[in-house]
Short mmCIF file of C-alpha atoms in Angstrom, two decimals:
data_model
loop_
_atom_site.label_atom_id
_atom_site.label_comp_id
_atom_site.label_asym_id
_atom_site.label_seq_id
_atom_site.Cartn_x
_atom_site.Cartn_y
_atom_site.Cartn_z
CA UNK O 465 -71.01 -31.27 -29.54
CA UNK O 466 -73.74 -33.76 -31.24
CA UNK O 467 -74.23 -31.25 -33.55
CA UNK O 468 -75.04 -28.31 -30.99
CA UNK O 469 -72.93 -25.10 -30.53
CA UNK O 470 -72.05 -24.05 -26.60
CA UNK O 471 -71.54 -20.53 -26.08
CA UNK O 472 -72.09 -20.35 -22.57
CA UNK O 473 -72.14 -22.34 -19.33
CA UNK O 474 -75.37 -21.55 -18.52
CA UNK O 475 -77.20 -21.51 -21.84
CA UNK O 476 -78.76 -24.10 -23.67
CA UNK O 477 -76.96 -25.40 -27.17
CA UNK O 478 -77.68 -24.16 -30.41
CA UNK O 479 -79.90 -25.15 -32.25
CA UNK O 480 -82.19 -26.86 -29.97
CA UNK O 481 -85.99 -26.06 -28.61
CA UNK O 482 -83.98 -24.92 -25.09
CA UNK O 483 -81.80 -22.54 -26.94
CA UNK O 484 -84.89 -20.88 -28.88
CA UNK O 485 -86.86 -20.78 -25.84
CA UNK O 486 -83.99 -19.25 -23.60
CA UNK O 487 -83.57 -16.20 -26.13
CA UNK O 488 -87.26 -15.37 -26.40
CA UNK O 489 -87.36 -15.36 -22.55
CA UNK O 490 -84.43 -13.04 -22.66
CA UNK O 491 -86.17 -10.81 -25.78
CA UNK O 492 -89.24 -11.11 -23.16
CA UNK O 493 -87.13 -9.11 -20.03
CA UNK O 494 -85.89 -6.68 -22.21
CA UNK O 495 -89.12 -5.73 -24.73
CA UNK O 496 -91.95 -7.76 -23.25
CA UNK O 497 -94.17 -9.86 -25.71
CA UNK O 498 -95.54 -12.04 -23.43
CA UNK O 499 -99.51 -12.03 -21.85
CA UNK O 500 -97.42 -13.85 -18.57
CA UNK O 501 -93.62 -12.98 -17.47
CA UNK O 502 -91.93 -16.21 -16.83
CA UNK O 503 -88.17 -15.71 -15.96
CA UNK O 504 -87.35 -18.64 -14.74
CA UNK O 505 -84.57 -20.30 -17.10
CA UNK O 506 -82.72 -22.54 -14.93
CA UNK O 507 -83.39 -24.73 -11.73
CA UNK O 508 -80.65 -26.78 -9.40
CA UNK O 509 -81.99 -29.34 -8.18
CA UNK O 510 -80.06 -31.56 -4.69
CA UNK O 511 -81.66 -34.89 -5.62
CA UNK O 512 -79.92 -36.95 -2.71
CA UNK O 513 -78.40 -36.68 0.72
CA UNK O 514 -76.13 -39.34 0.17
CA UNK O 515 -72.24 -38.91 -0.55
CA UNK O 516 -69.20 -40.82 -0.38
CA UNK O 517 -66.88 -37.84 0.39
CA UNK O 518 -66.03 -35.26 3.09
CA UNK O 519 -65.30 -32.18 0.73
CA UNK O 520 -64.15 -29.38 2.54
CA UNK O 521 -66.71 -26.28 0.67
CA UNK O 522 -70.48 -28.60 1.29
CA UNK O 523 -72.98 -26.55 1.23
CA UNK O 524 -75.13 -29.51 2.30
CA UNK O 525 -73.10 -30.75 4.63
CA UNK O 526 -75.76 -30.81 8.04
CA UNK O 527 -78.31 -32.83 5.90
CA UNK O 528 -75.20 -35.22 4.64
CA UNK O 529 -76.14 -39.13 4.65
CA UNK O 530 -79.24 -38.03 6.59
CA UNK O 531 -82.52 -40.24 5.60
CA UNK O 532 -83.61 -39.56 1.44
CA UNK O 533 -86.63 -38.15 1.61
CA UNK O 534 -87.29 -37.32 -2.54
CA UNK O 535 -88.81 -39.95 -3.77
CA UNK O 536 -88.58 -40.91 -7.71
CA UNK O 537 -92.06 -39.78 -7.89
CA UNK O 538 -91.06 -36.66 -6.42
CA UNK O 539 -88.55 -35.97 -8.55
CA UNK O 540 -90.88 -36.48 -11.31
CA UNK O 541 -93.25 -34.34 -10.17
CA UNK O 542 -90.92 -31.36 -9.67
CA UNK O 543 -89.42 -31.85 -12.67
CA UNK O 544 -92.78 -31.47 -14.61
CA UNK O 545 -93.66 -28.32 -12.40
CA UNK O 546 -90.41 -26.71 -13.64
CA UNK O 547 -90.42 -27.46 -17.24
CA UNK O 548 -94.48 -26.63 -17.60
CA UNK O 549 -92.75 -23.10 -16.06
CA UNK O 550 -90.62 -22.56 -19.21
CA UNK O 551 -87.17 -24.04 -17.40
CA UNK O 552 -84.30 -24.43 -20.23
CA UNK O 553 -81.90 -26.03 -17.93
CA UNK O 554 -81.93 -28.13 -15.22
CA UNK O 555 -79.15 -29.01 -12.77
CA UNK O 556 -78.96 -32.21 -10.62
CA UNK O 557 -76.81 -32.32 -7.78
CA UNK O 558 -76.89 -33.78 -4.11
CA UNK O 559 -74.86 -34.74 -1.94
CA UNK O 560 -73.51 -37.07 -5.05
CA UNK O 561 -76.33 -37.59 -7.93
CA UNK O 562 -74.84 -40.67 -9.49
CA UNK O 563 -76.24 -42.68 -5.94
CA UNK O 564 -79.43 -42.18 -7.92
CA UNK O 565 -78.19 -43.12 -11.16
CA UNK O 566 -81.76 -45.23 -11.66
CA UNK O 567 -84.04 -42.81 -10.60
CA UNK O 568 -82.05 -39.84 -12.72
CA UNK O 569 -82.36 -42.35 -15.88
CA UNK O 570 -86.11 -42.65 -15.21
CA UNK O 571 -86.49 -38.84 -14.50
CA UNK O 572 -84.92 -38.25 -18.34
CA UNK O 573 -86.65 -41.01 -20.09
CA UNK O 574 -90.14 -39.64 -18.36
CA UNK O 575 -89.29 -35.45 -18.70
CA UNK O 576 -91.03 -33.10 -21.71
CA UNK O 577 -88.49 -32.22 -24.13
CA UNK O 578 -87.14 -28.67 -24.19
CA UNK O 579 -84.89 -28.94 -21.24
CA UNK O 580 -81.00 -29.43 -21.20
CA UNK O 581 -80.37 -31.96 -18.39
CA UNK O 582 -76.86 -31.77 -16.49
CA UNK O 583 -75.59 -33.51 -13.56
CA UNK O 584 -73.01 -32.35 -11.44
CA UNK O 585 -70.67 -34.77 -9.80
CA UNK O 586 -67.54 -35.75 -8.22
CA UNK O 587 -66.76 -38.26 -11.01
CA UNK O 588 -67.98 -41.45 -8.37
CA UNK O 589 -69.69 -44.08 -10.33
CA UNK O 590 -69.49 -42.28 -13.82
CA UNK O 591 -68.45 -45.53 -15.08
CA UNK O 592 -68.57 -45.83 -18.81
CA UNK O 593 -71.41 -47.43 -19.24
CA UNK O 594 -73.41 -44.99 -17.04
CA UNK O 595 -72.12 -42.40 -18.76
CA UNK O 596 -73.72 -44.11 -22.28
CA UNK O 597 -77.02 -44.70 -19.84
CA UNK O 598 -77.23 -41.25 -19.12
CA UNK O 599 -76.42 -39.82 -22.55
CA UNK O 600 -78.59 -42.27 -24.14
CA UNK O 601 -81.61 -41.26 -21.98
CA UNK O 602 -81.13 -37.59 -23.01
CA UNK O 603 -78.37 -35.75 -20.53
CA UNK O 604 -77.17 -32.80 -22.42
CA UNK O 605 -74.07 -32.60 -20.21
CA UNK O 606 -71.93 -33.26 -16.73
CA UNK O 607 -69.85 -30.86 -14.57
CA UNK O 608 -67.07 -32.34 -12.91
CA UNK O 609 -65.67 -31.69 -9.59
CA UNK O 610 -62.06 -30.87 -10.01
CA UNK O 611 -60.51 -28.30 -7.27
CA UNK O 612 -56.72 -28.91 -7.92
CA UNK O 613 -54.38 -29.51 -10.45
CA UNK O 614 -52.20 -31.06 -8.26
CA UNK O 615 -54.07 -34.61 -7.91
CA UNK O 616 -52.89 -34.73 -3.87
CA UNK O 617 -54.35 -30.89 -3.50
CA UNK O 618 -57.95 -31.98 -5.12
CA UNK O 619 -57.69 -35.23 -2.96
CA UNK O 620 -57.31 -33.41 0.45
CA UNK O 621 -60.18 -30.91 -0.61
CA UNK O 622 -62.44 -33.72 -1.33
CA UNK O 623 -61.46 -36.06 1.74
CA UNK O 624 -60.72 -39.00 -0.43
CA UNK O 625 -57.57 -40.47 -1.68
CA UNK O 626 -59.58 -41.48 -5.12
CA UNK O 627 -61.35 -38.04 -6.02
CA UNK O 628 -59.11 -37.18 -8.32
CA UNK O 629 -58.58 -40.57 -10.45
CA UNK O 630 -62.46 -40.63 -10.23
CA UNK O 631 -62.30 -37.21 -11.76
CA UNK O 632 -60.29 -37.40 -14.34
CA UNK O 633 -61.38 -40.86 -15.45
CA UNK O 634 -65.18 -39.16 -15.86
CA UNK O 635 -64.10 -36.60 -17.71
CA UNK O 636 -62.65 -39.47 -20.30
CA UNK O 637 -65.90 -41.47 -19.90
CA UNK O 638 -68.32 -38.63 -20.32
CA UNK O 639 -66.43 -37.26 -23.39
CA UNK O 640 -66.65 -40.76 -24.99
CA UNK O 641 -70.55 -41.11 -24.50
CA UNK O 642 -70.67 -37.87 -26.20
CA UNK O 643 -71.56 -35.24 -23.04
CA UNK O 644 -70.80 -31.92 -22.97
CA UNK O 645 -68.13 -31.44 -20.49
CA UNK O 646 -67.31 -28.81 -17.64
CA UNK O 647 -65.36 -28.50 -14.66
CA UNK O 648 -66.79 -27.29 -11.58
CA UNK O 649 -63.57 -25.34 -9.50
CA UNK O 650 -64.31 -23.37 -5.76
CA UNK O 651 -61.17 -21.32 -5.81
CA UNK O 652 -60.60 -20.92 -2.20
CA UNK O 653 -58.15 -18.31 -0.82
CA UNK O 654 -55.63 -20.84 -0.98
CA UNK O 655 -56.03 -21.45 -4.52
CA UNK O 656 -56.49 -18.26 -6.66
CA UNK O 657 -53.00 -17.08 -7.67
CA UNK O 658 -52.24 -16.48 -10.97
CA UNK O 659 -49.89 -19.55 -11.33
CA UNK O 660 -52.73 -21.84 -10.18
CA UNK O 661 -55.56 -20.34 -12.45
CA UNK O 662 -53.20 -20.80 -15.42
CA UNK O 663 -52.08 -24.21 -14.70
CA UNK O 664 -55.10 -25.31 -13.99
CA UNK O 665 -56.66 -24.09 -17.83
CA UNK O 666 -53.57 -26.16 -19.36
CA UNK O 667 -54.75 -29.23 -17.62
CA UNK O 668 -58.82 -28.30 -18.90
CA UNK O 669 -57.65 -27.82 -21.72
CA UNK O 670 -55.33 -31.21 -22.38
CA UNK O 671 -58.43 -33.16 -20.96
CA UNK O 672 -60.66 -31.27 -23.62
CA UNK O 673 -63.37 -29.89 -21.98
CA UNK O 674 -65.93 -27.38 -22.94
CA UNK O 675 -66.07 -25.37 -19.74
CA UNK O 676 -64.25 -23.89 -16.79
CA UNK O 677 -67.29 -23.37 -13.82
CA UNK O 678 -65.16 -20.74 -11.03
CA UNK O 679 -67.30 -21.14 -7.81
CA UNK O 680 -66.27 -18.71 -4.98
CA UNK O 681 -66.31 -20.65 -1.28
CA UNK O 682 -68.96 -18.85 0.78
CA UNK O 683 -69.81 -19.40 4.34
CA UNK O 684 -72.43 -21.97 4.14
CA UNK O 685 -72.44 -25.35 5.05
CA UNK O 686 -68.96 -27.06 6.04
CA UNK O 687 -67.74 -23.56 5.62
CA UNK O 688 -70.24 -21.95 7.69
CA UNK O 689 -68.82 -19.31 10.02
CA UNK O 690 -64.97 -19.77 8.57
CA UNK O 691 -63.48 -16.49 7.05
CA UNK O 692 -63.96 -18.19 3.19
CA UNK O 693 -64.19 -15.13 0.93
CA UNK O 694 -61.43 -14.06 -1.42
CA UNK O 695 -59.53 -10.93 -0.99
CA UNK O 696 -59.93 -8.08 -3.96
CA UNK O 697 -57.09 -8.64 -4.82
CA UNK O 698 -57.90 -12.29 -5.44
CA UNK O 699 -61.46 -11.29 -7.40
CA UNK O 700 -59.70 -9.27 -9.32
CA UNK O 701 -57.58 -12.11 -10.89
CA UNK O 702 -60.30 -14.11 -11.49
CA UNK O 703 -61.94 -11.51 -13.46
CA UNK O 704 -58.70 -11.41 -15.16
CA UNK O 705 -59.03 -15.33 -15.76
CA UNK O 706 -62.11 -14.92 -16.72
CA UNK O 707 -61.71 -12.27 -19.58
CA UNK O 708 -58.30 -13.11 -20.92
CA UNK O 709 -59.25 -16.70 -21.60
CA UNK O 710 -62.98 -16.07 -23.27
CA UNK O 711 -61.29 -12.97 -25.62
CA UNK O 712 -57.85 -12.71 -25.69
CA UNK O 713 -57.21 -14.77 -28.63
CA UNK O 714 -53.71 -15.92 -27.60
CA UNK O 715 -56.42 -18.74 -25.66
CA UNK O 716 -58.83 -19.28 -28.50
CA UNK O 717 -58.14 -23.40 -27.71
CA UNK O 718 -58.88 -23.48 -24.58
CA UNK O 719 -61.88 -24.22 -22.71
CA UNK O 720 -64.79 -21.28 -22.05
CA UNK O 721 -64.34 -19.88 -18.44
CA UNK O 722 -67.91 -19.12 -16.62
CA UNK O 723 -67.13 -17.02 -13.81
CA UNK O 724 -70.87 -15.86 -12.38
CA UNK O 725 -69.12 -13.23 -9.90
CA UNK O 726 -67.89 -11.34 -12.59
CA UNK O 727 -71.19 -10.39 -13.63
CA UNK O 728 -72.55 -10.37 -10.02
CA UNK O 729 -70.93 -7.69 -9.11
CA UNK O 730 -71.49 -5.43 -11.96
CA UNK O 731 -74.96 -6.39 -13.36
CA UNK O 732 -76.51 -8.10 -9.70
CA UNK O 733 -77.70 -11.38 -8.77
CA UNK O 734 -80.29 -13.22 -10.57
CA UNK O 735 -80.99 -15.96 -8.51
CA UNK O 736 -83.83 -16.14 -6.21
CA UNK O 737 -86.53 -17.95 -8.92
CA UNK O 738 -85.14 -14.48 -11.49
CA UNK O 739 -83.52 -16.79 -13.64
CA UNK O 740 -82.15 -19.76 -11.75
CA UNK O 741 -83.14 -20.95 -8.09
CA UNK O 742 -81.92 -24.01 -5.77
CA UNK O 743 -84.16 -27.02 -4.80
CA UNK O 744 -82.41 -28.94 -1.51
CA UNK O 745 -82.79 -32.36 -0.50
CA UNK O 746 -86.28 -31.71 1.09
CA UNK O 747 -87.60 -30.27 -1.64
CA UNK O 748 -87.57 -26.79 -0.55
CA UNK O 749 -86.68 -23.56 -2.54
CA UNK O 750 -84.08 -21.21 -2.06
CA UNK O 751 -82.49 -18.27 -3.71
CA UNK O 752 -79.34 -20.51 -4.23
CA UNK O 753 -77.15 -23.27 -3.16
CA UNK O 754 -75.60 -20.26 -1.14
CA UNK O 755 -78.56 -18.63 -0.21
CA UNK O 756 -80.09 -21.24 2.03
CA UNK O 757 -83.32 -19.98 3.28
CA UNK O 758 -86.50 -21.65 2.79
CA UNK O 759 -88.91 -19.90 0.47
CA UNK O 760 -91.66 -23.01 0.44
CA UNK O 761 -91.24 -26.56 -0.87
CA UNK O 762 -91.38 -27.51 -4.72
CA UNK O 763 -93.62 -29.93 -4.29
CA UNK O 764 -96.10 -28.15 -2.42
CA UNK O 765 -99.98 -27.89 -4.00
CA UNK O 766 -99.22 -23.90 -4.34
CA UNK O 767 -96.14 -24.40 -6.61
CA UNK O 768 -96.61 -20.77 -7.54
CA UNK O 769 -96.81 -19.31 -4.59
CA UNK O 770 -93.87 -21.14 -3.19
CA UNK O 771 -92.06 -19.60 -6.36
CA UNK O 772 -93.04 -16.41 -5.48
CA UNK O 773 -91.84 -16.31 -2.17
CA UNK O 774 -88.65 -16.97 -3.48
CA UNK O 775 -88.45 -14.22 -5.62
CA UNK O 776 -89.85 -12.01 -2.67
CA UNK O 777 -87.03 -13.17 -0.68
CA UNK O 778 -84.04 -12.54 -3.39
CA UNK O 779 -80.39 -12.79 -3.11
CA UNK O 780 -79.18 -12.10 0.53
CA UNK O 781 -75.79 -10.51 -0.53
CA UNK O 782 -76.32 -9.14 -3.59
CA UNK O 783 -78.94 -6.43 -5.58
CA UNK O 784 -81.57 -8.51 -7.85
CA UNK O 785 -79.90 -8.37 -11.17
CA UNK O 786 -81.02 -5.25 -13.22
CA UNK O 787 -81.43 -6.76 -17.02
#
């Protein structure tokens, strides 16, 4: 894509400053060549409160249409603290990021270079000439929102009769502007059969996206106290998802599945400022989107120490990943 190769969700594109600097930070875990140990490779950031849907999985959902309270210069000013911290990737999300589609164009045409820049969204207002704003002002790529192949499925999830027109029609507008394209999917219990999973790769792939991004619902947010996780028996085909469609090469044409459970499970987490970390809509730092507990604010004075605390604090379901 533009002359970069994607192996990965969550790696930059080759060849690019991001890419080189993500594999000496990796070199740097393993054989350490470094006078300072910074791990941090990727950041997701909640840049708004607002959103025009009800989806059924928010994680943000008791701060939802509440009063902003990032500013543009705030945004600014975290973004700057992350990328002088060696971040390769950087994740906006919300509520619904393109309400800020001004202030997200100002935070790329202002940031350092060295950082791939994604937004994650439900497809509202990724018009096409947004989509040319935001690839012109240096977005690397956008994640999608699509939960369903079944367009009436997605729309219940999402609480909107449009979500998945919106969807699909982003998809066709971010591929034209020349984004790298993914599709975020929570496979709730309801979802993850085998039928579903494999009907819902012939649909990635017929839209021609890069990636497949397999969330697993957690009990956070709208979900909060609701019996959300998958069975075993329900992991265990998404592993199977994951692994026959990356190397079985019967599915060499279709898009590259990034399922982060499979690896969480056998290698640990590596959230909690390790590798990646979650900013909310205050500003404050947490392991992850679903490890919601306040480890100090990103824009405080003692950046560093707010990082730390975070990494003090780790993932609160899983062992810190061990590589």
């Amino acid at each position: 894509m533009a002359g970069r190769y994607y192996q990965e969700f969550q790696k930059p594109g080759w060849p690019s400053a991001a890419f080189n600097s993500y594999i000496a930070t990796t070199i740097d875990r393993l054989v350490p060549f470094r006078a300072k140990q910074d791990t941090l490779q990727m950041v997701f950031m909640a840049i708004t409160k607002k959103c025009p849907l009800a989806c059924e999985h928010c994680f943000e959902w008791d701060s939802l249409n509440q009063r902003e309270k990032l500013s543009l210069a705030d945004l600014r000013s975290m973004v700057a603290n992350f990328q002088n911290r060696g971040v390769t990737q950087l994740f906006f999300s919300g509520g619904e990021p393109m309400v800020r589609i001004h202030d997200m164009l100002e935070v790329l045409r202002t940031a350092s270079s060295g950082t791939d820049f994604w937004v994650f969204t439900s497809g509202f207002n990724f018009t096409p000439a947004n989509a040319q704003r935001l690839r012109g002002a240096g977005l690397t790529g956008v994640s999608i929102s699509l939960d369903h192949h079944e367009p009436a499925r997605h729309n219940t999830f999402r609480g909107s009769a449009e979500a998945y027109e919106l969807a699909i029609q982003a998809v066709i507008n971010a591929k034209e502007a020349g984004l790298v394209v993914a599709l975020t999917l929570c496979a709730t219990q309801s979802f993850t059969t085998a039928a579903n999973l494999m009907a819902y790769a012939a649909m990635a792939k017929q839209l021609g996206v890069t990636f497949i991004h397999v969330l697993e619902p957690r009990a956070v947010g709208h979900y909060a106290q609701q019996e959300v996780d998958l069975s075993p028996a329900q992991t265990a085909l998404l592993d199977e998802f994951y692994l026959k469609l990356n190397y079985s090469g019967d599915y060499h044409d279709y898009p590259i599945v990034h399922y982060y459970g499979y690896h969480q499970r056998r290698m640990g987490c590596s959230g909690g400022a390790d590798r990646f970390l979650y900013v909310d809509t205050d500003g404050d730092m947490h392991a992850c989107p679903f490890c919601q507990k306040k480890s100090g604010s990103a824009l405080s004075a003692s950046f560093d120490e707010a990082l730390q605390g975070v990494r003090q604090g780790g993932c609160h379901q899983f062992p810190a990943s061990r590589i």
